[in-house]
XYZ file of N, CA, C and O in Angstrom:
532
model
N 85.934 168.712 69.188
C 85.692 168.409 67.273
C 85.231 170.470 67.017
O 85.179 170.937 66.391
N 83.584 170.514 68.163
C 83.570 171.946 68.376
C 84.768 172.530 68.180
O 84.431 173.525 67.908
N 85.990 172.397 68.563
C 87.234 173.894 68.075
C 87.593 173.454 67.369
O 88.191 175.041 66.597
N 87.737 172.445 66.178
C 88.026 172.419 64.762
C 87.303 172.960 64.019
O 88.190 173.827 63.827
N 85.697 173.005 64.550
C 84.897 173.909 63.945
C 85.734 175.259 63.335
O 84.804 175.970 63.149
N 84.852 175.612 65.735
C 85.516 177.224 65.634
C 86.772 177.797 64.626
O 87.293 179.084 64.571
N 87.912 177.200 65.085
C 89.196 177.501 63.860
C 89.001 177.862 62.676
O 89.440 178.980 62.152
N 87.733 176.316 62.475
C 87.915 176.718 60.708
C 87.620 178.093 60.155
O 87.164 178.226 59.479
N 85.973 178.463 60.804
C 85.441 179.032 60.810
C 86.308 180.806 60.991
O 86.403 181.484 60.629
N 87.084 180.981 62.123
C 87.867 181.622 61.996
C 88.211 182.228 61.338
O 88.887 182.900 60.471
N 89.716 180.442 60.530
C 90.804 180.735 59.417
C 89.756 181.461 58.580
O 90.113 181.875 56.696
N 88.183 180.754 57.797
C 87.297 181.891 56.423
C 86.765 182.721 57.062
O 87.212 183.322 56.524
N 86.592 183.067 57.550
C 86.632 184.955 58.149
C 87.517 185.612 57.945
O 87.392 186.464 57.392
N 89.226 185.622 58.402
C 89.655 185.504 58.012
C 90.737 186.322 56.543
O 90.847 186.859 56.208
N 90.313 184.512 55.685
C 90.655 184.589 54.908
C 89.850 185.614 53.495
O 89.954 186.249 53.265
N 88.015 185.409 54.467
C 86.519 187.099 53.847
C 87.009 187.800 53.914
O 87.959 188.799 52.829
N 87.774 188.930 55.515
C 88.322 189.065 55.531
C 89.656 190.079 54.166
O 89.283 191.142 53.932
N 90.557 189.419 54.142
C 91.542 189.237 53.778
C 90.843 189.518 51.733
O 91.951 191.090 51.368
N 90.576 189.370 51.537
C 89.794 189.344 49.842
C 89.178 190.254 49.642
O 88.336 190.488 49.005
N 88.403 191.246 51.041
C 87.147 191.707 50.894
C 87.246 193.138 50.421
O 86.187 193.464 49.349
N 87.940 193.291 49.750
C 88.202 195.004 49.089
C 89.066 193.998 48.121
O 88.789 194.986 46.808
N 88.847 192.967 47.288
C 89.734 192.602 46.385
C 88.908 192.865 45.286
O 87.349 192.244 44.900
N 89.552 193.938 44.021
C 88.329 194.101 42.358
C 87.481 192.745 41.447
O 86.491 192.203 42.427
N 88.010 191.391 41.884
C 88.248 189.715 41.716
C 87.027 189.746 42.728
O 85.378 189.657 42.597
N 86.637 190.568 43.834
C 85.844 189.620 44.800
C 84.456 189.721 45.024
O 83.222 189.303 44.499
N 84.987 190.947 44.402
C 83.618 192.066 44.599
C 83.068 192.312 44.279
O 81.709 191.812 43.699
N 83.304 191.669 42.672
C 82.921 191.698 41.498
C 82.446 190.338 41.702
O 80.593 190.428 40.870
N 83.015 189.849 41.685
C 81.727 187.984 41.255
C 80.577 188.328 42.623
O 79.857 187.552 42.069
N 81.243 188.885 43.878
C 80.123 188.759 44.492
C 79.109 189.350 44.227
O 77.676 188.995 44.448
N 78.890 190.921 43.459
C 77.394 191.274 42.421
C 77.405 191.205 41.983
O 75.760 190.712 42.104
N 78.108 189.603 40.245
C 77.334 188.606 40.184
C 76.814 187.977 40.947
O 75.015 187.428 40.249
N 76.832 187.261 41.793
C 76.299 186.297 42.648
C 75.163 187.435 42.641
O 73.769 186.122 43.460
N 75.341 187.959 43.913
C 74.393 189.314 43.964
C 72.581 189.080 42.595
O 71.817 188.921 43.009
N 72.915 189.353 42.207
C 72.023 189.795 40.852
C 71.901 188.396 40.239
O 70.202 188.935 40.377
N 72.286 187.071 39.627
C 71.704 186.030 40.088
C 70.645 185.539 40.444
O 69.466 185.402 39.600
N 70.762 185.523 42.138
C 70.181 184.673 42.901
C 68.425 186.269 41.863
O 67.826 185.455 42.604
N 68.605 187.759 42.412
C 68.042 188.035 41.990
C 66.882 187.533 41.329
O 65.508 187.865 40.858
N 67.414 187.248 39.786
C 67.046 186.844 38.650
C 65.509 185.521 38.688
O 64.782 185.586 38.464
N 67.165 184.469 39.687
C 66.786 183.336 39.742
C 65.122 184.025 40.934
O 64.269 182.762 40.803
N 65.463 184.847 42.097
C 64.153 184.663 42.774
C 63.188 186.378 42.300
O 62.060 185.107 41.984
N 63.135 186.820 41.655
C 62.289 186.900 40.555
C 61.565 185.790 39.498
O 60.635 185.499 38.872
N 61.930 185.134 39.426
C 61.812 184.154 38.327
C 61.010 183.134 39.027
O 59.969 182.686 37.565
N 61.289 182.782 40.182
C 60.569 181.940 40.472
C 58.917 182.216 41.030
O 57.964 181.416 40.744
N 58.859 183.653 41.794
C 57.700 184.654 41.823
C 57.281 185.121 40.958
O 55.629 184.675 40.864
N 57.380 185.126 39.738
C 56.700 185.102 38.109
C 56.371 183.707 37.548
O 54.978 183.828 36.268
N 57.231 182.932 37.997
C 57.035 181.150 37.654
C 57.297 181.385 35.805
O 57.143 181.070 35.378
N 58.505 182.440 35.999
C 59.393 182.086 34.043
C 60.583 180.998 34.543
O 60.946 181.146 35.424
N 60.869 179.399 33.467
C 61.621 179.303 33.701
C 62.482 179.137 32.677
O 62.221 181.740 31.846
N 63.548 178.708 32.741
C 64.690 179.202 31.699
C 64.589 178.918 30.994
O 64.393 180.031 29.856
N 64.266 178.480 30.045
C 63.021 178.352 28.885
C 62.108 179.446 27.964
O 62.425 180.170 27.736
N 62.099 180.107 28.749
C 60.880 181.400 28.924
C 60.975 182.402 28.806
O 61.565 183.689 27.499
N 62.066 182.284 29.834
C 62.960 183.982 29.782
C 64.189 183.880 28.520
O 63.726 184.755 28.081
N 64.344 182.453 28.647
C 65.568 183.077 26.480
C 64.286 183.375 25.629
O 65.063 183.950 24.636
N 63.197 182.815 25.242
C 62.431 182.845 24.809
C 62.017 184.724 24.881
O 62.167 185.369 23.929
N 61.871 185.074 25.479
C 61.442 186.681 26.573
C 62.697 187.866 26.097
O 62.870 188.690 25.115
N 63.420 187.116 26.086
C 64.753 187.510 26.062
C 65.734 186.969 24.200
O 67.066 187.585 23.621
N 64.850 186.598 23.612
C 65.348 185.805 22.751
C 66.834 186.412 22.263
O 67.362 186.169 21.045
N 67.788 185.378 23.742
C 68.591 183.998 22.756
C 68.127 183.093 23.574
O 67.661 182.328 23.527
N 69.662 182.151 23.347
C 69.913 180.418 23.715
C 68.976 179.634 25.280
O 69.664 181.184 25.776
N 68.505 179.008 25.578
C 68.192 178.593 27.414
C 69.668 178.452 27.304
O 70.059 178.341 28.453
N 70.601 177.959 26.775
C 71.952 178.159 27.006
C 72.788 178.924 27.450
O 73.298 179.131 28.070
N 72.279 180.442 26.206
C 72.737 182.394 27.217
C 72.803 182.271 28.900
O 72.628 182.060 29.277
N 71.254 181.570 29.079
C 70.469 181.382 30.442
C 71.678 181.016 30.870
O 71.714 181.656 32.336
N 71.062 179.346 30.353
C 72.341 179.322 32.006
C 72.879 179.204 31.880
O 74.319 179.229 33.236
N 74.372 179.706 30.898
C 76.033 179.797 31.654
C 75.436 181.815 32.032
O 75.773 182.233 33.078
N 74.296 182.585 32.680
C 74.188 183.810 33.146
C 73.156 183.315 34.741
O 74.131 183.776 35.394
N 73.090 182.308 34.420
C 72.708 182.289 36.091
C 74.355 181.269 36.776
O 73.734 181.462 38.012
N 74.432 180.869 36.200
C 76.346 180.554 36.673
C 76.732 181.445 36.156
O 77.884 180.979 37.744
N 77.086 182.286 36.446
C 77.492 183.610 37.217
C 78.356 183.735 36.299
O 79.321 184.452 36.110
N 77.238 184.133 34.786
C 78.209 184.623 33.123
C 78.732 186.567 33.708
O 78.020 186.930 34.005
N 80.499 186.680 34.440
C 80.452 188.233 34.035
C 80.606 188.857 33.302
O 80.871 190.273 33.657
N 80.409 188.707 31.892
C 79.681 189.513 30.899
C 79.286 190.469 31.362
O 78.990 190.109 29.600
N 78.338 190.727 31.437
C 77.370 191.481 30.998
C 77.287 192.559 31.300
O 77.454 192.558 31.669
N 76.107 192.752 30.131
C 76.644 194.092 29.672
C 75.360 194.794 30.680
O 74.647 194.371 31.240
N 75.610 196.409 30.673
C 73.901 196.950 31.321
C 72.790 196.838 30.808
O 72.259 197.093 31.031
N 72.895 197.411 28.959
C 71.774 197.004 28.871
C 71.455 195.609 28.690
O 70.118 195.497 28.383
N 72.279 194.127 28.669
C 71.443 192.714 28.875
C 70.479 193.028 30.059
O 70.255 192.314 30.070
N 71.531 193.579 31.275
C 70.793 193.520 32.294
C 69.955 194.286 32.645
O 68.646 194.326 32.956
N 69.611 195.170 31.852
C 68.494 195.867 31.377
C 66.976 195.553 31.158
O 65.849 194.659 31.425
N 68.097 194.760 29.853
C 67.107 193.204 28.343
C 66.645 192.136 29.983
O 64.916 192.256 30.331
N 67.329 192.209 30.607
C 66.942 190.843 31.553
C 65.507 191.377 32.723
O 64.477 190.985 32.944
N 65.696 193.016 32.355
C 64.945 193.466 34.155
C 63.439 193.217 33.213
O 62.867 192.541 33.704
N 63.387 193.593 32.183
C 62.317 193.709 31.108
C 61.964 192.356 31.065
O 60.159 192.753 31.183
N 62.190 191.762 30.365
C 61.842 190.718 30.461
C 61.272 190.020 31.286
O 60.487 188.858 31.606
N 61.494 189.968 32.692
C 61.834 189.752 34.218
C 59.877 190.614 34.795
O 59.561 190.831 35.645
N 59.979 192.090 33.626
C 58.941 192.734 34.261
C 59.081 193.370 35.598
O 58.331 194.363 36.133
N 60.088 193.745 35.654
C 61.337 194.618 36.627
C 61.525 195.638 35.747
O 61.774 195.757 34.845
N 62.350 196.779 36.605
C 62.732 197.600 36.634
C 64.634 197.251 37.005
O 65.122 196.452 38.082
N 65.762 197.914 36.218
C 67.292 197.632 36.842
C 67.450 198.739 37.895
O 67.405 199.723 37.716
N 67.934 198.272 39.334
C 68.448 199.819 40.020
C 70.168 199.479 40.241
O 70.414 198.282 40.569
N 71.106 200.430 39.974
C 72.753 200.939 39.886
C 72.222 201.891 40.749
O 72.090 202.600 40.112
N 73.374 201.389 42.098
C 73.506 202.490 42.929
C 74.473 202.723 43.729
O 75.524 201.466 43.217
N 74.767 203.807 43.679
C 76.890 203.970 44.940
C 76.987 204.239 45.471
O 75.735 204.911 45.926
N 76.904 203.677 46.361
C 77.759 204.485 47.879
C 78.714 203.790 48.457
O 78.862 203.947 48.473
N 78.518 205.017 49.104
C 80.198 205.360 49.935
C 80.326 203.608 51.483
O 79.362 203.360 51.686
N 82.014 203.460 51.074
C 82.556 202.958 51.033
C 82.127 202.221 52.883
O 82.002 203.511 53.367
N 81.664 201.262 53.923
C 82.157 201.371 54.778
C 79.950 200.557 55.222
O 79.604 200.740 56.797
N 79.451 201.611 53.518
C 77.863 201.532 54.360
C 76.739 200.564 54.352
O 77.685 199.552 52.808
N 76.245 199.730 54.257
C 75.420 198.983 53.826
C 73.552 199.861 52.909
O 73.510 200.205 53.114
N 73.166 198.665 51.937
C 72.721 199.685 50.372
C 71.262 199.181 51.634
O 71.198 197.899 51.576
N 70.799 199.771 51.887
C 69.325 198.728 51.472
C 67.999 199.064 50.219
O 67.949 201.342 50.033
N 67.579 198.720 50.353
C 66.669 199.402 49.294
C 64.731 199.483 49.232
O 64.750 198.674 49.965
N 63.798 201.278 49.002
C 62.444 200.578 49.758
C 61.472 200.594 48.469
O 61.921 202.006 47.716
N 60.936 199.820 47.943
C 60.011 199.732 46.682
C 58.706 200.002 47.136
O 58.458 199.776 47.581
N 57.891 201.035 46.404
C 56.994 201.833 46.544
C 55.909 201.911 45.301
O 56.797 202.381 44.230
N 55.145 200.534 45.189
C 54.722 201.177 44.033
C 53.674 202.833 43.888
O 53.106 203.261 44.802
N 53.546 202.839 42.660
C 52.874 204.035 42.461
C 51.526 204.922 42.854
O 50.408 202.941 42.682
N 51.188 205.733 42.943
C 49.228 205.516 43.327
C 49.098 204.757 44.321
O 47.770 203.772 45.024
N 49.822 204.170 45.654
C 49.193 203.364 46.597
C 50.291 204.109 48.040
O 51.172 204.936 47.527
N 49.105 204.038 49.497
C 50.596 204.137 49.759
C 50.782 203.379 51.393
O 50.151 202.141 51.028
N 51.346 203.568 52.256
C 52.125 203.216 53.002
C 51.503 203.299 53.990
O 51.345 204.461 55.053
N 50.811 201.857 55.262
C 50.058 201.723 55.687
C 51.575 201.403 56.824
O 52.280 201.292 56.863
N 51.285 202.458 57.315
C 52.473 203.632 58.536
C 53.068 202.270 59.466
O 53.670 202.695 60.133
N 52.370 201.641 60.102
C 52.496 200.503 60.693
C 53.101 199.933 60.377
O 53.640 199.499 61.263
N 52.264 199.473 58.804
C 53.735 198.173 58.105
C 55.734 198.926 57.845
O 55.597 198.422 58.707
N 55.318 199.731 57.834
C 56.376 200.997 57.851
C 56.757 201.015 59.234
O 58.074 200.395 58.961
N 56.255 201.168 60.103
C 57.248 201.168 61.384
C 57.587 199.924 61.802
O 59.087 199.894 62.407
N 57.660 199.347 61.883
C 57.185 197.913 62.193
C 58.497 197.338 61.327
O 59.958 196.595 61.404
N 58.732 197.665 60.033
C 59.624 196.749 58.865
C 61.045 197.737 59.003
O 62.156 197.155 59.511
N 60.463 199.307 58.482
C 61.610 199.747 57.980
C 62.413 200.524 58.743
O 63.482 200.481 59.092
N 62.012 200.713 59.719
C 62.100 201.428 61.033
C 63.446 200.942 61.939
O 63.453 200.672 61.812
N 62.421 199.514 62.363
C 63.686 198.883 62.948
C 64.713 197.678 62.427
O 66.150 197.967 63.052
N 64.829 198.255 61.274
C 66.077 198.197 60.456
C 66.955 198.923 60.138
O 67.904 198.780 60.437
N 66.539 200.290 60.477
C 67.049 201.094 60.558
C 68.146 201.602 61.667
O 68.912 202.126 62.127
N 67.175 201.411 62.625
C 67.432 201.299 64.178
C 68.843 200.676 64.412
O 69.612 200.591 64.538
N 68.752 198.643 63.464
C 69.424 197.694 64.122
C 70.906 197.403 63.306
O 72.081 198.339 63.622
N 70.572 198.471 61.795
C 71.285 199.520 61.216
C 72.137 200.278 62.126
O 73.847 200.440 62.389
N 71.414 201.138 62.866
C 72.346 202.062 63.324
C 73.007 201.312 64.670
O 74.075 202.324 64.962
N 71.922 200.609 65.281
C 72.605 199.996 66.593
C 74.092 198.817 66.307
O 75.350 199.878 66.435
N 74.173 198.344 64.831
C 75.765 197.690 64.869
C 76.515 198.989 64.454
O 77.678 198.036 64.487
N 76.068 199.762 63.672
C 77.445 200.910 63.366
C 78.003 201.508 64.658
O 79.200 201.748 64.053
N 76.958 201.778 65.201
C 77.875 202.521 66.678
C 79.257 201.387 67.601
O 79.219 202.308 68.900
N 78.570 200.099 67.058
C 79.007 199.066 68.254
C 80.162 199.855 67.687
O 80.716 199.447 66.605
């Protein structure tokens, strides 16, 4: 039974690799990532779909459609969503083959260097080691 699972995993991995560079696949991946971030921020800030709809001055159905992966979001709509969640929107491009890591700082605050070393440096070292392998 375990062998069958490994074959399925290998097959699925090959299938994903096949579509990794496909424009539609990459677009869906970005939409999914964006909507997951919206949901996470809504949960952190205890904002319901109805409340987000009210803040955006749209219907609750629009919010539901958006969170289900509506691919027709303009940058203006994305900025409006970020504003409604009391957040900023960050768009970035970077060379293929790299992974992006965002690091956010509060204004007028100093980062505890110990925490920086424990978190950021370890992540950077892991990423560098993974690239070297």
